[in-house]
Short mmCIF file of C-alpha atoms in Angstrom, two decimals:
data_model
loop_
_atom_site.label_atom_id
_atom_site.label_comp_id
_atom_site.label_asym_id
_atom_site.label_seq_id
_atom_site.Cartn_x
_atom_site.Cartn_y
_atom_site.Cartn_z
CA UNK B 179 -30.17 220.06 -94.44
CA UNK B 180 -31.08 223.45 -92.57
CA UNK B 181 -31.47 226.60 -94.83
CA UNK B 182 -28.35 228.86 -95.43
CA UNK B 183 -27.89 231.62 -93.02
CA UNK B 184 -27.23 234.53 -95.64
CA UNK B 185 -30.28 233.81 -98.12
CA UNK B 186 -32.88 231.74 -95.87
CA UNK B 187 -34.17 229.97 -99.37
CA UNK B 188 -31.76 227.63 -100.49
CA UNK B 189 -29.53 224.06 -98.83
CA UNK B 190 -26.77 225.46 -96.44
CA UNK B 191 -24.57 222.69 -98.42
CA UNK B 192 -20.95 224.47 -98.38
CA UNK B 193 -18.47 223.05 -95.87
CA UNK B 194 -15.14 224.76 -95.00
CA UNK B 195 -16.45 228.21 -94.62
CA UNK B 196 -14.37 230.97 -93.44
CA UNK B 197 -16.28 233.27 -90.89
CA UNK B 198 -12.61 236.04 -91.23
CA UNK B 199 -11.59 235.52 -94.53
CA UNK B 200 -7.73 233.80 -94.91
CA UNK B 201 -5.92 236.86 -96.15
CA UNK B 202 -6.76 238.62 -92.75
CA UNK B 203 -6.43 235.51 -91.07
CA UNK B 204 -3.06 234.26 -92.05
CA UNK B 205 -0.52 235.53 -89.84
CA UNK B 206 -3.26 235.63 -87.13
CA UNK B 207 -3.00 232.01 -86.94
CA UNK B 208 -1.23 230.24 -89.64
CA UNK B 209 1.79 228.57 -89.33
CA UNK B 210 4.55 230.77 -89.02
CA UNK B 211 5.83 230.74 -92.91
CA UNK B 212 3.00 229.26 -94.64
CA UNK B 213 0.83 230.62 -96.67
CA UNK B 214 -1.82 228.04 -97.68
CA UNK B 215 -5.03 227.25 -96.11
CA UNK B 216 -5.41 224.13 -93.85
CA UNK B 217 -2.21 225.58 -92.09
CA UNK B 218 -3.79 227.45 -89.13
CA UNK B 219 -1.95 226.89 -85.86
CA UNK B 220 -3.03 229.58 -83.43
CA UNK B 221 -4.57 229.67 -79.79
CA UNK B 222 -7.89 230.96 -78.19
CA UNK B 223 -7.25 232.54 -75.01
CA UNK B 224 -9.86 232.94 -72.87
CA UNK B 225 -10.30 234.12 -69.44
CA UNK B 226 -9.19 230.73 -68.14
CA UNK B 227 -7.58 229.51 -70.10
CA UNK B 228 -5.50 228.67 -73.64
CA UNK B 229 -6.71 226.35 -76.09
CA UNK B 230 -4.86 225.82 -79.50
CA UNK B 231 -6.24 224.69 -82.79
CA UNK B 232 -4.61 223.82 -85.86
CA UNK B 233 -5.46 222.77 -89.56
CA UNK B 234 -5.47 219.55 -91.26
CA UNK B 235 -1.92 220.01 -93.40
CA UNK B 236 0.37 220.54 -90.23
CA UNK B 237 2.77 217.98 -90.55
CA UNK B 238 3.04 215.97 -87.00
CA UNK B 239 6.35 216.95 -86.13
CA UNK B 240 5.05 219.71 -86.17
CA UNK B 241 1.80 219.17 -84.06
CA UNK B 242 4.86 217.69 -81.73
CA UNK B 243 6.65 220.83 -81.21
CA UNK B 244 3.39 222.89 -79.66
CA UNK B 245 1.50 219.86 -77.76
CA UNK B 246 4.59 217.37 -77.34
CA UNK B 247 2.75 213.92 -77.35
CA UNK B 248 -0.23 214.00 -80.23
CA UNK B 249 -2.47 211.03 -79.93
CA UNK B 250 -6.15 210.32 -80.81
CA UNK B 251 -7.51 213.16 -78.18
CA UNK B 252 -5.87 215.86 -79.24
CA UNK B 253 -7.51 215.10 -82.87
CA UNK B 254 -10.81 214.71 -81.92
CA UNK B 255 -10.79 217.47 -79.66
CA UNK B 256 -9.32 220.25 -82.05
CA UNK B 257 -11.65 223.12 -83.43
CA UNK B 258 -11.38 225.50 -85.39
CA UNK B 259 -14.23 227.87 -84.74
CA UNK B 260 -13.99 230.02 -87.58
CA UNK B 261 -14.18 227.63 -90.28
CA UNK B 262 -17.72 225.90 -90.31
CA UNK B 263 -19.84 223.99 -92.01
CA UNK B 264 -23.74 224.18 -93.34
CA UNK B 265 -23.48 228.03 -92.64
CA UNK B 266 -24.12 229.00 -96.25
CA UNK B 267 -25.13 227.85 -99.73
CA UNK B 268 -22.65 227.59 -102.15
CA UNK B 269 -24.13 230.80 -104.21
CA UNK B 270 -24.00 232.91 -101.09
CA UNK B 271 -20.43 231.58 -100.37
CA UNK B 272 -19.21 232.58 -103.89
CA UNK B 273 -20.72 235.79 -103.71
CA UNK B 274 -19.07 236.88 -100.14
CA UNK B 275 -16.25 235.29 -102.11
CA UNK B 276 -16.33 238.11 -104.71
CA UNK B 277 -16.55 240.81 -102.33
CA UNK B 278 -14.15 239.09 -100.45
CA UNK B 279 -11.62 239.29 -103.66
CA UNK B 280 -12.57 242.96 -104.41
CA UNK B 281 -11.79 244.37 -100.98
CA UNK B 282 -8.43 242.31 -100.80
CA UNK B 283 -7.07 244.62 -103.40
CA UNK B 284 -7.52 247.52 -101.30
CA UNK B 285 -4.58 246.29 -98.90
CA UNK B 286 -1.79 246.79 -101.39
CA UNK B 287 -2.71 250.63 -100.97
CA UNK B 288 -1.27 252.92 -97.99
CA UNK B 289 -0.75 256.21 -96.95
CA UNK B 290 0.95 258.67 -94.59
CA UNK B 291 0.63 258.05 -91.06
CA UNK B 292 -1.94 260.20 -89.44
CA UNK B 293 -3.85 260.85 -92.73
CA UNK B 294 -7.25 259.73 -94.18
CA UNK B 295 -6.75 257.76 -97.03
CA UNK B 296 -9.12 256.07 -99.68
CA UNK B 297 -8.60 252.27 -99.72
CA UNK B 298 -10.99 251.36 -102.87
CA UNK B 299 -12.66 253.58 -104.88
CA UNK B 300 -15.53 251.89 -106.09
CA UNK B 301 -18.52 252.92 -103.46
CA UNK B 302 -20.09 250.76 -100.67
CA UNK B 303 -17.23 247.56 -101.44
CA UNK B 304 -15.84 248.54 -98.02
CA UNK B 305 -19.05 249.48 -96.20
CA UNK B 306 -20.36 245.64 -97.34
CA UNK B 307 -16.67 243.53 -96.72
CA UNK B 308 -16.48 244.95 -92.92
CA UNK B 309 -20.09 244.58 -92.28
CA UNK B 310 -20.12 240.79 -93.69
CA UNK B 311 -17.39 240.37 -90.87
CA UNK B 312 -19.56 241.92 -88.26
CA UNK B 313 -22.26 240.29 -89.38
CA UNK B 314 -20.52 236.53 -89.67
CA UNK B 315 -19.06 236.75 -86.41
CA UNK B 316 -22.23 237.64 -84.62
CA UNK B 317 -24.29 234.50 -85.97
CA UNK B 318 -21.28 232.35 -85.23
CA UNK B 319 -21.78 234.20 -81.29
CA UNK B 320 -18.21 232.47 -80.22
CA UNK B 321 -15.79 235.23 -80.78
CA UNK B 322 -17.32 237.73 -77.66
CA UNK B 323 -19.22 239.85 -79.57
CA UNK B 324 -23.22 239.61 -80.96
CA UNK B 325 -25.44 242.05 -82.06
CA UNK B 326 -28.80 242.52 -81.16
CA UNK B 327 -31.09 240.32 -83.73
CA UNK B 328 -32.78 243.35 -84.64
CA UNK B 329 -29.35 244.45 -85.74
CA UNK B 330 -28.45 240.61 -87.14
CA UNK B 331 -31.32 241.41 -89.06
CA UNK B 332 -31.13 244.57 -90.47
CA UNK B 333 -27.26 243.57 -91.46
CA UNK B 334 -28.46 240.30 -93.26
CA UNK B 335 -31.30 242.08 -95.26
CA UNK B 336 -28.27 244.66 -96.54
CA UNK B 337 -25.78 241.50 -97.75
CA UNK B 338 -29.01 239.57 -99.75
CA UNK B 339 -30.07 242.66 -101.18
CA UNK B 340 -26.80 244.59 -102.87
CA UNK B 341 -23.92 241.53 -102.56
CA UNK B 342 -25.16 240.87 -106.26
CA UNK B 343 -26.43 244.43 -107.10
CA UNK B 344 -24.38 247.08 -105.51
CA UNK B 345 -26.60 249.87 -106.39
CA UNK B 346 -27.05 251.48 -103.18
CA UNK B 347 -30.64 253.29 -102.81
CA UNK B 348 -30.54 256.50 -100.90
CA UNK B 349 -33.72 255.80 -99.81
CA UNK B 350 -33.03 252.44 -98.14
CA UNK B 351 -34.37 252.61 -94.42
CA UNK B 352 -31.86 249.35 -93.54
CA UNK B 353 -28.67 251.91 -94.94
CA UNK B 354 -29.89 254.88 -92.77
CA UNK B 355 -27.35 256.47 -89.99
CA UNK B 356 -25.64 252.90 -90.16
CA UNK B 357 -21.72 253.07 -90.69
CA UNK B 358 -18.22 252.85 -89.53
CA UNK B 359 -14.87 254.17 -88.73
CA UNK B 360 -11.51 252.22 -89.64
CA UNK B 361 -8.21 252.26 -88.98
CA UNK B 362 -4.84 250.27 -89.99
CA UNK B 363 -0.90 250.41 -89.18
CA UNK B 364 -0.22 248.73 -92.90
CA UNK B 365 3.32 248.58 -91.46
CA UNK B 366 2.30 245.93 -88.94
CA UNK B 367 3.45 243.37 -90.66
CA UNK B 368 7.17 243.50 -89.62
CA UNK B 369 5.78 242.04 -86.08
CA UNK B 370 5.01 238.84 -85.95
CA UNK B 371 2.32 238.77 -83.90
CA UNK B 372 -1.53 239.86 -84.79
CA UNK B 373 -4.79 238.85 -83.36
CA UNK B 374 -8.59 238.40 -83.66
CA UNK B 375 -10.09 240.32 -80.97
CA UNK B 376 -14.01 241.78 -80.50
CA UNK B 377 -15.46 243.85 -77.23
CA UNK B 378 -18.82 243.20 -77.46
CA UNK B 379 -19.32 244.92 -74.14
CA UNK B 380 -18.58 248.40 -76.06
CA UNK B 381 -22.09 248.22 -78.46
CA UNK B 382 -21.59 251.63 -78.88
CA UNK B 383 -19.99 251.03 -81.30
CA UNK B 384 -19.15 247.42 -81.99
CA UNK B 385 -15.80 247.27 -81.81
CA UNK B 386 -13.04 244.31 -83.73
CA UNK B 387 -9.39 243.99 -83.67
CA UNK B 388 -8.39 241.95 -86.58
CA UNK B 389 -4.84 241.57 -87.99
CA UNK B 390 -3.55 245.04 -88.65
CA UNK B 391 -6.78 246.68 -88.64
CA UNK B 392 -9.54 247.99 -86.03
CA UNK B 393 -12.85 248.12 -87.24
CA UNK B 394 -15.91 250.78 -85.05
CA UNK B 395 -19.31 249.82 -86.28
CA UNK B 396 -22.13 252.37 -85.15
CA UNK B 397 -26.05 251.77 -85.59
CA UNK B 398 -27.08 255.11 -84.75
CA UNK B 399 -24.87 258.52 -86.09
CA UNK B 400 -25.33 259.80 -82.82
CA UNK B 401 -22.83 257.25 -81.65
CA UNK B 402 -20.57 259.55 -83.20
CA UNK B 403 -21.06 262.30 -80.26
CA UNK B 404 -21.31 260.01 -77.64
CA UNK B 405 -17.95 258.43 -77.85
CA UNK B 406 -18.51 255.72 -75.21
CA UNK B 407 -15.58 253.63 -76.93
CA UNK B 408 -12.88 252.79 -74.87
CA UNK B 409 -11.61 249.54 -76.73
CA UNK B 410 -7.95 249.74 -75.61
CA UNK B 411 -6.44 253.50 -75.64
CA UNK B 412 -7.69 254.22 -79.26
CA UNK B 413 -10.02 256.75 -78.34
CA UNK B 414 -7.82 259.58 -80.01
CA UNK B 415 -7.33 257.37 -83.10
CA UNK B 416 -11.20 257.30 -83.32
CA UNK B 417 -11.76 260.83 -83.12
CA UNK B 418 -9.48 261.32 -86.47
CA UNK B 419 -10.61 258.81 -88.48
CA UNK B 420 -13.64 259.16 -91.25
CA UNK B 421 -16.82 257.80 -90.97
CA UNK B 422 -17.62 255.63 -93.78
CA UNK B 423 -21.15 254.57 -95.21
CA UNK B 424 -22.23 252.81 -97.93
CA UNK B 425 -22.82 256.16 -100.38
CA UNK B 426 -18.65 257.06 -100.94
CA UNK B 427 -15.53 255.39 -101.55
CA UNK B 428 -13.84 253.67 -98.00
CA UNK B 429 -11.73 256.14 -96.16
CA UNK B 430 -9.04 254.52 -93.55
CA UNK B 431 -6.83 256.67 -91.46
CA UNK B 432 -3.32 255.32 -91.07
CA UNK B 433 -1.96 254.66 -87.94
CA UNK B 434 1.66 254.20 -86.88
CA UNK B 435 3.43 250.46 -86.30
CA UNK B 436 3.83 251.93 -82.36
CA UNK B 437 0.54 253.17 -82.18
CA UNK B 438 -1.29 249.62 -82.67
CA UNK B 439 1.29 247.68 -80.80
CA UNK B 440 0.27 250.28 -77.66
CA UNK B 441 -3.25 249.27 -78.17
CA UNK B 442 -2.53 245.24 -78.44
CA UNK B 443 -0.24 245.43 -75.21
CA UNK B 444 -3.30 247.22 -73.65
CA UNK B 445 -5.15 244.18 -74.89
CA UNK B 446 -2.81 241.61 -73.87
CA UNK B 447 -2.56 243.52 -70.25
CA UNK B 448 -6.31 243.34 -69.86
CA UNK B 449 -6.35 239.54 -70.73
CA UNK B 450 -4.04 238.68 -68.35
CA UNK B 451 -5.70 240.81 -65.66
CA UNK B 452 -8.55 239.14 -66.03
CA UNK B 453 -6.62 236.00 -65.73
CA UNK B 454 -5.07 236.36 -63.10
CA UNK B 455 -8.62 237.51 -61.56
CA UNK B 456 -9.97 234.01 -62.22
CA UNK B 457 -7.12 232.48 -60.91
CA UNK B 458 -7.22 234.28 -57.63
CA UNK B 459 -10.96 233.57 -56.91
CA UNK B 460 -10.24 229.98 -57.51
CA UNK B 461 -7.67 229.74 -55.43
CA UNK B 462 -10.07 231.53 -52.43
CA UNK B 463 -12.23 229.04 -53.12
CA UNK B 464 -10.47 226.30 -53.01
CA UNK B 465 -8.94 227.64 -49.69
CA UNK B 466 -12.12 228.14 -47.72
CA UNK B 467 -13.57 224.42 -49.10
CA UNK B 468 -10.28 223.51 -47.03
CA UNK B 469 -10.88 224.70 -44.16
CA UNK B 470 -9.56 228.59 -44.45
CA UNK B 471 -10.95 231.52 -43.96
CA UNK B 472 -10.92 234.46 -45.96
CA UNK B 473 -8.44 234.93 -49.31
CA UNK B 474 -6.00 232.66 -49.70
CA UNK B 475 -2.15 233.78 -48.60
CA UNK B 476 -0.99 236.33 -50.90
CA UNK B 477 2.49 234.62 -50.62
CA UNK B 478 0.91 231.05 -51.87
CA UNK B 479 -0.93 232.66 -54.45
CA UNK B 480 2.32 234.45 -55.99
CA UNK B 481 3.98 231.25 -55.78
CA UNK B 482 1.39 229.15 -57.25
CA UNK B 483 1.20 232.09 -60.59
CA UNK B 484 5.07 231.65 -60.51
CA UNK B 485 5.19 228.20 -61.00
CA UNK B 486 2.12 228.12 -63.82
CA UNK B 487 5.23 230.94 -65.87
CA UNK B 488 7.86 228.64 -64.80
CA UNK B 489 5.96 225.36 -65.63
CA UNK B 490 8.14 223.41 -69.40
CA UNK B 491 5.10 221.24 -70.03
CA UNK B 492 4.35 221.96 -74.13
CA UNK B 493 3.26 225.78 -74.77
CA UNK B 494 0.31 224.15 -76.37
CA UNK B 495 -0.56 222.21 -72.87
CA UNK B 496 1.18 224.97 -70.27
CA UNK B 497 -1.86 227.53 -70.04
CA UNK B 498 -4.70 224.46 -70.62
CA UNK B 499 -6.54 224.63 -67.36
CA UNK B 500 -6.07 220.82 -66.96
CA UNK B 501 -2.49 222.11 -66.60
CA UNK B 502 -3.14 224.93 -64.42
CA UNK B 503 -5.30 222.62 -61.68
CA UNK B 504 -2.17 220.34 -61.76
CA UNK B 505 -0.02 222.93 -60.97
CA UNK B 506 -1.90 224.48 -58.11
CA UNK B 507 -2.68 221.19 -56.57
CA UNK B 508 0.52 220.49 -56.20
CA UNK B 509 2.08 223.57 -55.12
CA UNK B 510 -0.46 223.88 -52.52
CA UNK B 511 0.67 220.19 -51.47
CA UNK B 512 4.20 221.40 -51.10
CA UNK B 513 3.63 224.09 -49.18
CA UNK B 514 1.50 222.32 -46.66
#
């Protein structure tokens, strides 16, 4: 058994480890009224596609209702990438456990929109939760962001060294101009839908969209004056919020409901751009290996998008890309 991830020194022997810990997870991508674990039914949507994953206590009827037909396939081909197994030991796992538990309480507090607020007053709890999620995500390298493995490193030396002793030394190279900015629409949670989303592509700073919150990591303070972020229209948002280290209580600014849903339709806008970017250098492919030249007709190409909206095959199988090739096989056939 390979060494755990977190410590280096003892058996990576815990199974069922959660990369985003459940209570920012579960309305990401459990099932719509449950609250347990083992109930995640949610989608990855990547740039070509849609590919949903669910947890071992959906019921089948259920499984029925998103993929229509379940059989042996389906099962063996579901994943759930942010529960894995061998990642940690089981001390290390109970210890980002207890943080885990300690920065959970900090949600039942909120404040005025527009306002810096302290979310837990005990100093360095926040600084170590959000950079346990940073750091998790990045060795797990499947959720579009990883740090450099200088950075990987530095983050990993922080977790061994203070998730049991939280005295933070001043002195501490690894804690020098490292820190973040956070913010959170609390009120989010009348709308029903929340997502998991990082931008590795803007390192300066790291930037993660998780449930109601939107986390800016910076390595270097001078980040700060730079402001190269442009993750999604927030760049005002960032300017006002507090930049937290592991020496003072966690300050969050608050954020209006309207606010983040602005920045996720940004996000969702950008997603489907991309998409539909894919899509139409496919389809330009596939039309000069038949004999065209150039891009493909504009008019096939909106027809061929059209019916991939229009298509009543299982929402769970309608954006697959198994799906997607059926569909513009066969509208291509039909217009021909």
């Amino acid at each position: 058994m390979k060494k755990c991830l977190l410590c280096q020194e003892k058996e990576a022997d815990k199974t069922g480890s959660h990369i985003v810990p459940h209570f920012l997870m579960k309305r990401i991508d459990n099932q719509t009224g449950a609250k347990g674990r083992d109930k995640e039914l949610g989608f990855v949507i990547g740039k070509l596609e849609t590919k949903g994953y669910f947890g071992r206590n959906i019921l089948p009827e259920d499984l029925e209702k998103i993929y229509g037909e379940v059989d042996e396939q389906l099962i063996e081909n579901n994943d759930i990438s942010l529960v894995v197994d061998h990642f940690f030991c089981s001390d290390c796992e109970k210890k980002l456990g207890n943080l885990e538990s300690l920065y959970a309480v900090s949600l039942n507090k909120t404040a005025d929109h527009d306002t810096n607020y302290n979310s837990i007053e005990k100093e360095g709890i926040g600084f170590l939760f959000w950079i346990s999620i940073l750091w998790r995500l990045s060795i797990l390298g499947k959720c579009g962001i990883k740090l450099k493995e200088k950075e990987e490193r530095k983050l990993r030396r922080i977790l061994k060294k203070y998730l049991t002793d939280d005295n933070f030394v001043t002195s501490d190279e690894d804690l020098k101009n490292i820190g973040y900015k956070l913010i959170r629409s609390a009120n989010y949670k009348q709308v029903p839908h929340t997502y998991l989303h990082c931008s590795g592509f803007n390192i300066r700073p790291y930037s993660i969209m998780v449930d109601e919150f939107i986390l800016f990591f910076y390595f270097k303070t001078t980040y700060l004056k730079a402001m190269e972020c442009t993750f999604y229209g927030s760049e005002i948002l960032i300017k006002k919020a507090e930049y937290n280290t592991a020496f003072a209580p966690e300050r969050i600014l608050s954020i209006k409901e309207s606010e983040l849903q602005e920045i996720i339709q940004n996000l969702v806008n950008h997603i489907a751009s991309l998409r539909m970017n894919e899509y139409a250098q496919i389809l330009d492919q596939l039309h000069q290996k038949l004999g065209g030249k150039g891009k493909m007709d504009v008019r096939l190409k909106q027809k061929i998008f059209d019916n991939i909206a229009a298509s009543e095959e299982p929402i769970g199988k309608k954006y697959s890309f198994e799906n997607i090739r059926k569909i513009m096989a066969a509208t291509i056939m039909q217009d021909n």
